[in-house]
Backbone as JSON, one array per atom type, in Angstrom:
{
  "sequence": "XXXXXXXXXXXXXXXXXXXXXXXXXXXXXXXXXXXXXXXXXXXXXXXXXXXXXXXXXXXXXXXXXXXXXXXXXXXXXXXXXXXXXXXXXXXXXXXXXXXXXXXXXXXXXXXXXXXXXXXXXXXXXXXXXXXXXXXXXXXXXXXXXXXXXXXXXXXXXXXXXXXXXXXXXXXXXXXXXXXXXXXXXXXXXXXXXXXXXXXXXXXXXXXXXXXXX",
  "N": [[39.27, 16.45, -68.63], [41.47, 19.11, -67.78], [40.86, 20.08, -65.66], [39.06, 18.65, -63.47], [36.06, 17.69, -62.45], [33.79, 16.5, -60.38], [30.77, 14.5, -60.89], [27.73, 14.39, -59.76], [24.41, 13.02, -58.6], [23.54, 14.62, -56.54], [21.3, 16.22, -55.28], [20.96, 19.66, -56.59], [20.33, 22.87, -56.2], [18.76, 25.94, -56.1], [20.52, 28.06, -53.63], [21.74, 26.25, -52.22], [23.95, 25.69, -53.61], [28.01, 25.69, -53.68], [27.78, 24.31, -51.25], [28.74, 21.74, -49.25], [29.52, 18.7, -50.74], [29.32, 15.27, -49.89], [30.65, 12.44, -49.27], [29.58, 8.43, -48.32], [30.47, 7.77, -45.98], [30.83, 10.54, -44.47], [33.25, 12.17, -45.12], [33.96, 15.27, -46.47], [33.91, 15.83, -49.91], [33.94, 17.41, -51.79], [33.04, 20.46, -53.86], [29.95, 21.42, -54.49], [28.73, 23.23, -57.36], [27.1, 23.29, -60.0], [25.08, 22.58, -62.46], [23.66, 20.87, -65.05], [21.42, 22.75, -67.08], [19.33, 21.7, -68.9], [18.99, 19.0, -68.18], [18.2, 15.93, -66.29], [18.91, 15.79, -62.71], [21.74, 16.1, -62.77], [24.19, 17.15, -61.72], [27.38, 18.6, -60.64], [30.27, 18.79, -58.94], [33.37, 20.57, -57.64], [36.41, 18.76, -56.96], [37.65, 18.01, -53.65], [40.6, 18.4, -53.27], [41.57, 20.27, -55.2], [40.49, 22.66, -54.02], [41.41, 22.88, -51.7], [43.68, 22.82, -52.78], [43.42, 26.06, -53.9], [42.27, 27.36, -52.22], [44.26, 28.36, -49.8], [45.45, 30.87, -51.63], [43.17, 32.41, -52.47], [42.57, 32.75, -49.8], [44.0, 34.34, -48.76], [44.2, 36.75, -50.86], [41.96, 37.28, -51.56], [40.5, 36.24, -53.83], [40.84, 33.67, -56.49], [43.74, 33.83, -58.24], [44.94, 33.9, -61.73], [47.07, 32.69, -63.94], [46.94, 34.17, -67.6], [46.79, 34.51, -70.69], [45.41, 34.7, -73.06], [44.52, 33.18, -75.43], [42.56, 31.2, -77.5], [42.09, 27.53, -78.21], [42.69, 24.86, -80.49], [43.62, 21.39, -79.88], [46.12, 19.98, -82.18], [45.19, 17.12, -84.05], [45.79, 13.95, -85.45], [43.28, 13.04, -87.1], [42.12, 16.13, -87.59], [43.9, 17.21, -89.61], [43.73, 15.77, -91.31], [41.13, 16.32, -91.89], [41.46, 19.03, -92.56], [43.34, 18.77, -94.66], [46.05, 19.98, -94.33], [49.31, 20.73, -93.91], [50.03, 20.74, -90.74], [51.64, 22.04, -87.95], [52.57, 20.05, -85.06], [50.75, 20.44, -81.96], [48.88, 23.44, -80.6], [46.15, 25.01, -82.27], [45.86, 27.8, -82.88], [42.72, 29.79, -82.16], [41.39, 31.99, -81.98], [41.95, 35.34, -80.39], [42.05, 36.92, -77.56], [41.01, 40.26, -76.91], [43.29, 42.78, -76.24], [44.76, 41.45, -74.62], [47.89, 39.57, -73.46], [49.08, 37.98, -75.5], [47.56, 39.28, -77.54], [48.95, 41.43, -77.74], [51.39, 40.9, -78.16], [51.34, 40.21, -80.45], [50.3, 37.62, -81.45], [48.72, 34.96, -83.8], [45.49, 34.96, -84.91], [43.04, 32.37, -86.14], [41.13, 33.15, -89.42], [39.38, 31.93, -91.22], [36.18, 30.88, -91.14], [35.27, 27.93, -90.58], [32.79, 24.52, -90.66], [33.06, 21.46, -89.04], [31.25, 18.31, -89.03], [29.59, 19.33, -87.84], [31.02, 21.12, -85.98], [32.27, 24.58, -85.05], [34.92, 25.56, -86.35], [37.63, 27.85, -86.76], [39.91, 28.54, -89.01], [43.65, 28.85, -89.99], [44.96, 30.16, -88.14], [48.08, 30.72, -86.33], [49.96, 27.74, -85.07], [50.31, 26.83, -82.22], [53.61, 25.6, -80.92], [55.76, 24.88, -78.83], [56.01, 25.72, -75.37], [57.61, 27.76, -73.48], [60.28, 26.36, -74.65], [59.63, 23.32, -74.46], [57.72, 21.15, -75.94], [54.1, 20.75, -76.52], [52.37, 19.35, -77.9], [50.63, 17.25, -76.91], [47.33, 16.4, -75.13], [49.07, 16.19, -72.39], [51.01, 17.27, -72.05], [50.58, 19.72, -72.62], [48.74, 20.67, -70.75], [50.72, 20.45, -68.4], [52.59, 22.33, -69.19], [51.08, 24.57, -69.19], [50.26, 24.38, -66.32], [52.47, 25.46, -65.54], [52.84, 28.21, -65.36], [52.95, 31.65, -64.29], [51.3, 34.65, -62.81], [52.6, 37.76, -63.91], [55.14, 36.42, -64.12], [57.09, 35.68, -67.24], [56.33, 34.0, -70.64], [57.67, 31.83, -73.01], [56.58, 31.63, -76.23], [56.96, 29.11, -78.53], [55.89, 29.7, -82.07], [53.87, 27.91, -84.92], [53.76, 27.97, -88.94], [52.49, 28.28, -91.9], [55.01, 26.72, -92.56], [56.97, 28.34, -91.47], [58.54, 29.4, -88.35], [58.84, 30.49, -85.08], [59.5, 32.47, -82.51], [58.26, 34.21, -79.33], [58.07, 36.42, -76.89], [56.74, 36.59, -73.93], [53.89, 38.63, -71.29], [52.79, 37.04, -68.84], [49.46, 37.83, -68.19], [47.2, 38.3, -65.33], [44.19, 36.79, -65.69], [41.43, 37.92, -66.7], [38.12, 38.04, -64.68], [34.93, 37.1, -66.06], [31.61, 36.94, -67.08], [31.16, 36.16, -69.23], [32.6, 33.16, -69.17], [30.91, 31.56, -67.99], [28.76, 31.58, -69.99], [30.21, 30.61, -72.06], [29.97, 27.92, -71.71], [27.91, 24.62, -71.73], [27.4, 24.63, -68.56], [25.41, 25.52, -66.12], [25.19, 27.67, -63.19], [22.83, 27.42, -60.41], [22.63, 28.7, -57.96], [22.78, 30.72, -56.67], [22.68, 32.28, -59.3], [25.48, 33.72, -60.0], [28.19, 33.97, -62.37], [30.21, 31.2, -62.78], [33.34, 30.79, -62.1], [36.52, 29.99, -63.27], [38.74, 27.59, -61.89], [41.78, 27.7, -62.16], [44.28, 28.17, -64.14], [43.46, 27.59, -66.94], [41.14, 26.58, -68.88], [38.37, 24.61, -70.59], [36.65, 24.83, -73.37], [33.72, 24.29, -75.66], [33.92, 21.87, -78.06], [36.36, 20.97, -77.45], [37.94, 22.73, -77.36], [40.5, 24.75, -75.83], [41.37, 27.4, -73.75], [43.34, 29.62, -72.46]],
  "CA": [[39.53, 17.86, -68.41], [42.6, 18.88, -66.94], [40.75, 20.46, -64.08], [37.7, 17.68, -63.35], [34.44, 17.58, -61.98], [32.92, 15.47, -59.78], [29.51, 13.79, -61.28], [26.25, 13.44, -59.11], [22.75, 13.37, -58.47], [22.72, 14.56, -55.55], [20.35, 17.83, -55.46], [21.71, 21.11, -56.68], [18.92, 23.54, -55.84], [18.87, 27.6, -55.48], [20.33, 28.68, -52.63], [22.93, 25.06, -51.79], [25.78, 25.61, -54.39], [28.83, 26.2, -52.79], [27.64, 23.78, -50.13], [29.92, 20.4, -49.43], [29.63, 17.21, -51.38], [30.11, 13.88, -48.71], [30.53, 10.67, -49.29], [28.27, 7.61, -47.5], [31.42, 7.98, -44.39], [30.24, 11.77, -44.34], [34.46, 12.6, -45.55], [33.73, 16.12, -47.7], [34.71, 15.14, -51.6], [33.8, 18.22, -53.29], [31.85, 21.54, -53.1], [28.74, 21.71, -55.56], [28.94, 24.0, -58.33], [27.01, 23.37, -61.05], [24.29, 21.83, -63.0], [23.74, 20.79, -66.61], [20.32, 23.04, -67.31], [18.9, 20.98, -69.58], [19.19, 17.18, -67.53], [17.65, 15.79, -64.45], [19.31, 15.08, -61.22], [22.96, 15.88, -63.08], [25.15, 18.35, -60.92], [29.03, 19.02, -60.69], [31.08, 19.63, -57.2], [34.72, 20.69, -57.3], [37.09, 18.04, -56.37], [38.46, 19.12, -52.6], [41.85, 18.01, -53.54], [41.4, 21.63, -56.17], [39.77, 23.43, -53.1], [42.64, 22.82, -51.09], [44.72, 23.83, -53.66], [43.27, 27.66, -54.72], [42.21, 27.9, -51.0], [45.55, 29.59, -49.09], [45.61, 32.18, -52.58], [41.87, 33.01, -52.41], [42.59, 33.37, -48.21], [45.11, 35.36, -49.0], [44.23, 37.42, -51.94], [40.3, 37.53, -51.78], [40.45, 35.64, -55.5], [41.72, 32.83, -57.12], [44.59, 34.58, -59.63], [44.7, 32.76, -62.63], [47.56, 33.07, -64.74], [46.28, 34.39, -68.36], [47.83, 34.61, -72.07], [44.43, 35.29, -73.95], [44.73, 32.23, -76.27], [41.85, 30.23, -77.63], [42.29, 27.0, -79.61], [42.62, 23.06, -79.77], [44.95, 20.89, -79.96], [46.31, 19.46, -83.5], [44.78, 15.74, -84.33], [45.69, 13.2, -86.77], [41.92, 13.81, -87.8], [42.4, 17.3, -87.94], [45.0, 17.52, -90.13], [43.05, 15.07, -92.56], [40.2, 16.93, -92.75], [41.86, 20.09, -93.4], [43.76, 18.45, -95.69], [47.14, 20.92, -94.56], [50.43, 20.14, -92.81], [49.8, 21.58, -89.5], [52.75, 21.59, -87.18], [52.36, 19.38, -83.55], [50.95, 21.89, -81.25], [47.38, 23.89, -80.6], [45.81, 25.71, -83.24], [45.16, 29.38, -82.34], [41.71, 30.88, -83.55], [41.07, 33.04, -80.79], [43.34, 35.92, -79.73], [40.91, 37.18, -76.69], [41.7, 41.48, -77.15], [43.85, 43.61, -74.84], [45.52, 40.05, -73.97], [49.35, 39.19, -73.4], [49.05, 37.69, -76.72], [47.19, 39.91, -78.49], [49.82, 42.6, -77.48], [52.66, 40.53, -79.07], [50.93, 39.91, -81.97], [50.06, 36.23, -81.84], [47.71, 35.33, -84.68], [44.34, 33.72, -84.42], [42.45, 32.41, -87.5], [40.3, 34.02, -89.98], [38.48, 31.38, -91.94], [35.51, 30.05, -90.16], [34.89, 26.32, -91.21], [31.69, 23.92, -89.72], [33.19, 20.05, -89.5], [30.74, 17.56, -88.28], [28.63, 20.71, -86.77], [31.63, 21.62, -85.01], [32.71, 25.27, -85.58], [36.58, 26.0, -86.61], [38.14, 29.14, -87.1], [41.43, 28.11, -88.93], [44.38, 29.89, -90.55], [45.88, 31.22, -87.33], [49.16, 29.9, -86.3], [50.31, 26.87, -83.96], [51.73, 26.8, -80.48], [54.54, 24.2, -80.85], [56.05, 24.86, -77.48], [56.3, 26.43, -74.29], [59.31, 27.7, -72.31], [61.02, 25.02, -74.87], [58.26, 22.57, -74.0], [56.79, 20.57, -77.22], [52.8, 20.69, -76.29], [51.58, 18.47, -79.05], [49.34, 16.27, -76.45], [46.98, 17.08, -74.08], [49.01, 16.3, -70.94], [52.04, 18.16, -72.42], [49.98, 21.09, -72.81], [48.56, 21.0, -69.13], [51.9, 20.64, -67.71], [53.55, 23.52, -69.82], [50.5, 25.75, -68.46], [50.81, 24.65, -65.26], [54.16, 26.28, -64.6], [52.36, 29.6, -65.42], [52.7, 32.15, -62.97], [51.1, 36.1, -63.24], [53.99, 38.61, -63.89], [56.19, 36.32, -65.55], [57.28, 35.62, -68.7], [56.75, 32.61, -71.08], [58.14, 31.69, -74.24], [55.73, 30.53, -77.29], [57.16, 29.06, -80.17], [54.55, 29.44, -82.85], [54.13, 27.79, -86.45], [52.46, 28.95, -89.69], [53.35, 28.15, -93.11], [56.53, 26.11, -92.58], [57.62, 29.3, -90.82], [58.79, 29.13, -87.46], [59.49, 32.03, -84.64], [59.64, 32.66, -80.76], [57.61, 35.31, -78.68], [58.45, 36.56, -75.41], [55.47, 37.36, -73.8], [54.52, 38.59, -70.21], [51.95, 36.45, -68.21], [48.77, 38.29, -67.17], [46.01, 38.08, -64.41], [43.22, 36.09, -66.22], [39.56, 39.01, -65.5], [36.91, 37.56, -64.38], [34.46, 37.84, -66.86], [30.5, 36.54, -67.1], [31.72, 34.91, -70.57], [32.89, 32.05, -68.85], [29.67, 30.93, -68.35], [28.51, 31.47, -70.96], [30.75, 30.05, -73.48], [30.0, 26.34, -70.91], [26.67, 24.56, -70.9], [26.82, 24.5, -67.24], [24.86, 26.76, -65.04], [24.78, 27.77, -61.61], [21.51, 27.52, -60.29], [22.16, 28.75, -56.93], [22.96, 32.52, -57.48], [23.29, 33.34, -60.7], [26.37, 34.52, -60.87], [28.92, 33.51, -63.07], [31.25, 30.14, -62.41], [35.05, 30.72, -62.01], [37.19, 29.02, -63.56], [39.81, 27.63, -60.69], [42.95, 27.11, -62.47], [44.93, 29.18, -65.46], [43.07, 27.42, -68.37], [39.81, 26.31, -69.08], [37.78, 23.81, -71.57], [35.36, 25.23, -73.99], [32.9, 23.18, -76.55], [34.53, 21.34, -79.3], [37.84, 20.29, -76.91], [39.0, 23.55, -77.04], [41.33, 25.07, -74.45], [41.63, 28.68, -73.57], [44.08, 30.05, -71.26]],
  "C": [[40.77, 18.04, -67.54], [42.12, 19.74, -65.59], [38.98, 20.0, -63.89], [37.14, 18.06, -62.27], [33.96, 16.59, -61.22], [31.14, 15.33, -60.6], [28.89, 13.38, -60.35], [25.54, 14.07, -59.33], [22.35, 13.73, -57.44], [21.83, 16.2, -56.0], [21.43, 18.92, -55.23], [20.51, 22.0, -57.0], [19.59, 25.24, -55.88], [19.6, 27.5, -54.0], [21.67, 27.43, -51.23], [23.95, 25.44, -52.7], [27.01, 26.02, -53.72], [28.93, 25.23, -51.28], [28.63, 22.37, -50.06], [29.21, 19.17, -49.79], [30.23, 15.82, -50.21], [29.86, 12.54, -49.26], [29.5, 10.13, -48.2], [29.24, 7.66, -45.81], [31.56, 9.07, -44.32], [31.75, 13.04, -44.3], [33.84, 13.82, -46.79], [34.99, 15.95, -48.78], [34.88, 16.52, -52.66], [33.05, 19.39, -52.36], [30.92, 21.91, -54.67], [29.03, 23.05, -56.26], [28.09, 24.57, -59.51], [26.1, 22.42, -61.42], [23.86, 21.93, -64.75], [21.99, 21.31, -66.67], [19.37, 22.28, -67.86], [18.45, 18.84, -69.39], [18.39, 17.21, -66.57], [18.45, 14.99, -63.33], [21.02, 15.1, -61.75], [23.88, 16.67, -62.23], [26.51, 17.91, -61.06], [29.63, 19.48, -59.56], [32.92, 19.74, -58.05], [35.76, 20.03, -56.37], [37.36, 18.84, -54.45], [39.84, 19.54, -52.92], [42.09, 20.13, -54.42], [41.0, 23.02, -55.19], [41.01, 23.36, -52.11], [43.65, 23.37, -51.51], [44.68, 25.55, -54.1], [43.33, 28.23, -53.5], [43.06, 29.05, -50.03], [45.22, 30.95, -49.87], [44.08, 32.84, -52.19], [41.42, 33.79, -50.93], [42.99, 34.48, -48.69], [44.93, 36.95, -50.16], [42.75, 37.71, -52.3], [39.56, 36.93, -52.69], [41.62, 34.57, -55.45], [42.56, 33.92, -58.61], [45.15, 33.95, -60.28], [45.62, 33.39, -63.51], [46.85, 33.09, -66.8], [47.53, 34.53, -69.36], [46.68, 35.16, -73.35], [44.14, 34.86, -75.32], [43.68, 31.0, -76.26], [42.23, 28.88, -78.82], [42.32, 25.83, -79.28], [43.76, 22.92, -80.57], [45.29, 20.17, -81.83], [46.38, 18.34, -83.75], [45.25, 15.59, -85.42], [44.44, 13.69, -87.93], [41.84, 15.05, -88.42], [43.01, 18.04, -88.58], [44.85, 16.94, -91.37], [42.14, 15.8, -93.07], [40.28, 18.06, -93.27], [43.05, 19.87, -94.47], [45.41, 19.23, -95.9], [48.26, 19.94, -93.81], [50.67, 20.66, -91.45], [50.63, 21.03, -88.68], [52.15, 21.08, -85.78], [51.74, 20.1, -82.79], [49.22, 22.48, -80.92], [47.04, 25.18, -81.19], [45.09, 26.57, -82.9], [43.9, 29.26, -82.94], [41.4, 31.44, -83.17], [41.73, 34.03, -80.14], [42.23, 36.99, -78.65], [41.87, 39.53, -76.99], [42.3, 41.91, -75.82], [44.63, 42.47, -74.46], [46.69, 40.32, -74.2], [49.69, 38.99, -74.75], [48.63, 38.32, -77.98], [48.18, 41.52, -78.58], [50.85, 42.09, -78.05], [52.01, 40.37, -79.55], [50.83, 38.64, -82.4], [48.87, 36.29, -82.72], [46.81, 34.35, -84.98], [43.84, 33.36, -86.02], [41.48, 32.96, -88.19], [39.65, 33.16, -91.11], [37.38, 30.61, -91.31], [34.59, 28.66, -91.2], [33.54, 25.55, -90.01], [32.47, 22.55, -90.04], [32.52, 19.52, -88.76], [30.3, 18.34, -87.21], [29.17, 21.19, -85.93], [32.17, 22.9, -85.67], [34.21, 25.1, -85.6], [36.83, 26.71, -87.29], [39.86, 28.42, -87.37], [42.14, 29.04, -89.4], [45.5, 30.79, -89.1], [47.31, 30.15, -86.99], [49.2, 28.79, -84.93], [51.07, 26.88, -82.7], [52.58, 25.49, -80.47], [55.27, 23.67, -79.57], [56.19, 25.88, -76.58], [57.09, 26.6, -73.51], [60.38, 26.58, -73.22], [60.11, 23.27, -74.71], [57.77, 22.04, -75.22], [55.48, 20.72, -76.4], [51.98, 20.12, -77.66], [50.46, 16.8, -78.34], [49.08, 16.82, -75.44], [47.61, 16.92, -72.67], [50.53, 17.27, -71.27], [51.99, 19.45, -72.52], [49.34, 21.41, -71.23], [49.84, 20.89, -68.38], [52.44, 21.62, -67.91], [52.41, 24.53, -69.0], [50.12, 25.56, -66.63], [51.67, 25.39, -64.24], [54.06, 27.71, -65.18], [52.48, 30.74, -64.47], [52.48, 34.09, -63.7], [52.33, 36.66, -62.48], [54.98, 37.64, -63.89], [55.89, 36.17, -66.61], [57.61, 34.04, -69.37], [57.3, 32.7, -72.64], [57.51, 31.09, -75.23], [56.81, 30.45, -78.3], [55.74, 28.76, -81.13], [55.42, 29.5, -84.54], [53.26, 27.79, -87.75], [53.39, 28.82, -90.75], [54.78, 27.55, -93.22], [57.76, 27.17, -91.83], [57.51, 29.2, -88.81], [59.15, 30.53, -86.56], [58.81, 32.2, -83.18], [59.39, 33.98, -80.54], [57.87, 35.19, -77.34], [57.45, 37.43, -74.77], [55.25, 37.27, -72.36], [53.23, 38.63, -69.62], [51.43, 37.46, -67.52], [48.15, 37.46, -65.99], [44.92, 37.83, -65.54], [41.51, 37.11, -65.69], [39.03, 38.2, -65.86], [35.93, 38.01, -65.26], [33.23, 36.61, -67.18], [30.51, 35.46, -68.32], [31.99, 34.09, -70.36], [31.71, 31.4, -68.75], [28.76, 30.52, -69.52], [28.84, 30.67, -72.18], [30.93, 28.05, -72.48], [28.41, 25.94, -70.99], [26.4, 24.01, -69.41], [26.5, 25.88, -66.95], [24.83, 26.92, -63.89], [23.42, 28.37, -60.79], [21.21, 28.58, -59.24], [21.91, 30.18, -56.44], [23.06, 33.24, -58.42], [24.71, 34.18, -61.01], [26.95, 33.38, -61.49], [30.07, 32.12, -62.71], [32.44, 30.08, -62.66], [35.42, 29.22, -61.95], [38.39, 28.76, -62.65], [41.01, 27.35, -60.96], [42.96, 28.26, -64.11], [43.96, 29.04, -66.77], [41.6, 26.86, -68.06], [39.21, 25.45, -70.51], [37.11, 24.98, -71.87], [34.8, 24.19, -74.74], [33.64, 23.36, -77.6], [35.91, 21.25, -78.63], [38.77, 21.13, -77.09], [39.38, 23.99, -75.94], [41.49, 26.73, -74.45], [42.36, 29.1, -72.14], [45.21, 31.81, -71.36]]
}
């Protein structure tokens, strides 16, 4: 994931989440988060190293502010390119254009055929993100670096591709809302309050190795 998890057992209960993760030399590693509903003894803390990092903005600003674009989709595999049997340019294959979004305001275009491969859903047909700012993003660390250098209220540059057709959008980086759907669309839960689990960084995993940001 480009924004990881710590893995333990230690107890994630009602009423601890949020609490600090220590090592056996009692150095805090993490801050609990999260538990896989369905497991026993599995939980999830938030690196510090990540907590350190949102920390100042969230002082500062009451919230972590998460640059947004309103773009769901995965990345474009060898595999993926076999089993749909097309020529799909380098890049991550829209199928999601979230509404009211940056993207959905330029007119980026998500897909409209919904396919099941190997019980995984895929919505194909929408077009490819080939690069960012100039940026190829045809592997996953090429694609976390390009959304890295995100920032709300500017402006990035997609090139997107679709039918052997090619063509550049100038589009102008929101604020990412907070929105209960995040949870939802994760099987983790937060035991400890019920609310919803923010995502701490611009983009976010979903199921089936997609990326939304």
């Amino acid at each position: 994931l480009k924004e990881p998890l710590i893995q333990t057992d230690a107890a994630i209960n009602p009423g601890n989440s949020g609490g600090p993760l220590v090592n056996r030399c009692g150095d805090v590693v993490g801050l609990t988060t999260a538990i896989l509903p369905d497991a026993q003894s599995i939980g999830f803390a938030i690196p510090v190293s990540l907590v350190n990092a949102v920390g100042p903005g969230l002082l500062e600003n009451g919230r972590v502010i998460r640059p947004w674009l309103g773009v769901q989709g995965e990345l474009v595999s060898p595999a993926l390119r076999e089993l749909l049997r097309a020529p799909l340019a380098d890049g991550l294959l829209v199928e999601v254009i979230e509404p009211g979004s940056p993207a959905a305001r330029a007119g980026v275009r998500g897909g409209d055929l919904d396919l099941v491969i190997s019980g995984q859903p895929l919505l194909v047909g929408g077009e490819v993100i080939t690069a960012i700012d100039g940026t190829p993003v045809g592997t996953a660390a090429t694609l976390a670096a390009a959304l890295s250098r995100l920032r709300v209220g500017g402006r990035v540059l997609l090139t997107l591709s679709r039918d052997d057709k090619t063509r550049t959008l100038d589009l102008l980086i929101g604020e990412r809302p907070a929105s209960r759907a995040e949870l939802l669309e994760s099987r983790l839960e937060v035991p400890a309050s019920g609310m919803s689990r923010p995502s701490s960084g611009g983009s976010r995993f979903v199921p089936g190795g997609r990326q939304a940001f």
